[in-house]
């Protein structure tokens, strides 16, 4: 098996074998079978988070994971840094490297911000979410959780359909999931307002993705529901104009309530959500507080999965290597 890439920008930077190996390590971490500090090839690595956009789960889980694996952890102080004086990202990363940093986790409003570094990385980099492009570590932890929640071997996931509902077109998590899950045979079903569903889906994500216009048919055909919030901060001006109108009718038409799922015949549909949630839009408070809601379980598994990702990245000694698979098409459709 090839070693991990030095830049983890997309789920497609990892081969299926690397993902299976990553999940074995995460499982061993979860079951206390790994002495974390001894797993490090570097004595006391230094890991930074550099978040140009807000975050609770991603930033703080990486911060905590870095400490648990015995690394020095530092958060790059965006608002008091020389990036405010115009220093660009590459110079910033080279400066951190010169100060002894080994790996930086970056979040940005801009799509594909790490793409400029894949050929010649200034330092090891993990994408903590770039605009509406991708959120590879969230998709990996979701898939890890999914295959643990459904007690099936990876090659039996073929019979499983994940239903993703909401603002798919602006969701970096949805984009990563739609690239990742079909590679392991998992089918994806989508539901949401037409302008939230990418029009040229199959060109970018393959044929295992089905779009439903009717909520009942969607629920009938899925095994687990994955909700997305409306990502208002990534909408263009036309969508902003419709914001109030959207809020008034969204929950009923496109969101999900506990009462509605309770009454759904012959099926106990569990609900995942990457967070943060917007109560009253994509779900109601009763659903958020119901046992079927798994959002906090996803946060729990983020710990072993992100620790495993950090260890695999730190143990790759060649920062020039990249393993992006050629069969993976990059997403570049435009917002309607
Ligand atoms: N899921 C996720 O990315 O959450 P944060 O924005 O809180 O990091």
XYZ file of N, CA, C and O and ligand atoms in Angstrom, residues 51 53-60 107 128 135 138 172-173 229 273-276 306, ligand 1:
92
model
N -7.604 28.404 10.472
C -9.003 28.427 10.044
C -9.425 29.834 9.656
O -9.523 30.718 10.498
N -12.267 30.429 8.336
C -13.731 30.430 8.433
C -14.081 29.750 9.755
O -13.323 28.903 10.223
N -15.229 30.097 10.328
C -15.598 29.612 11.671
C -15.775 28.097 11.732
O -16.131 27.469 10.742
N -15.557 27.546 12.909
C -15.716 26.103 13.105
C -15.759 25.795 14.598
O -15.072 26.445 15.385
N -16.548 24.808 14.963
C -16.483 24.259 16.328
C -15.949 22.834 16.259
O -14.925 22.496 16.862
N -16.633 21.982 15.476
C -16.307 20.550 15.482
C -14.939 20.246 14.876
O -14.115 19.560 15.471
N -14.716 20.748 13.674
C -13.497 20.366 12.951
C -12.257 20.893 13.664
O -11.322 20.138 13.946
N -12.294 22.187 13.991
C -11.092 22.783 14.596
C -10.788 22.170 15.960
O -9.662 21.745 16.223
N -11.809 22.081 16.809
C -11.522 21.629 18.172
C -11.269 20.133 18.246
O -10.541 19.662 19.120
N -8.905 25.623 6.948
C -10.284 25.834 6.482
C -10.339 27.189 5.798
O -9.743 28.159 6.278
N -9.608 21.239 5.936
C -10.640 21.219 6.983
C -11.951 21.803 6.473
O -12.803 22.194 7.264
N -15.034 18.503 2.098
C -14.712 18.406 3.533
C -14.332 16.934 3.756
O -15.099 16.150 4.310
N -14.569 15.084 7.254
C -15.948 14.871 7.727
C -16.557 13.672 6.995
O -17.196 12.814 7.609
N -20.060 21.199 1.111
C -18.781 20.518 0.850
C -18.802 19.091 1.395
O -18.188 18.197 0.840
N -19.554 18.858 2.490
C -19.637 17.500 3.036
C -20.364 16.595 2.040
O -19.917 15.469 1.766
N -27.755 21.585 6.635
C -28.348 22.906 6.870
C -28.311 23.705 5.565
O -27.559 23.372 4.632
N -26.226 14.172 10.773
C -26.109 15.604 10.429
C -24.664 16.007 10.748
O -24.186 15.714 11.840
N -23.984 16.687 9.812
C -22.587 17.054 10.110
C -22.488 18.199 11.115
O -21.421 18.431 11.695
N -23.605 18.937 11.330
C -23.597 20.093 12.210
C -22.926 21.282 11.531
O -22.171 21.094 10.578
N -23.181 22.503 11.984
C -24.176 22.842 12.992
C -25.589 22.766 12.431
O -25.773 22.900 11.222
N -9.955 11.233 13.166
C -9.005 12.344 12.916
C -7.635 12.047 13.532
O -6.618 12.455 12.987
N -19.115 19.571 10.532
C -18.389 20.695 10.600
O -17.544 20.981 9.751
O -18.647 21.477 11.687
P -17.833 22.807 12.087
O -18.155 23.858 11.052
O -18.354 23.159 13.467
O -16.378 22.469 12.068
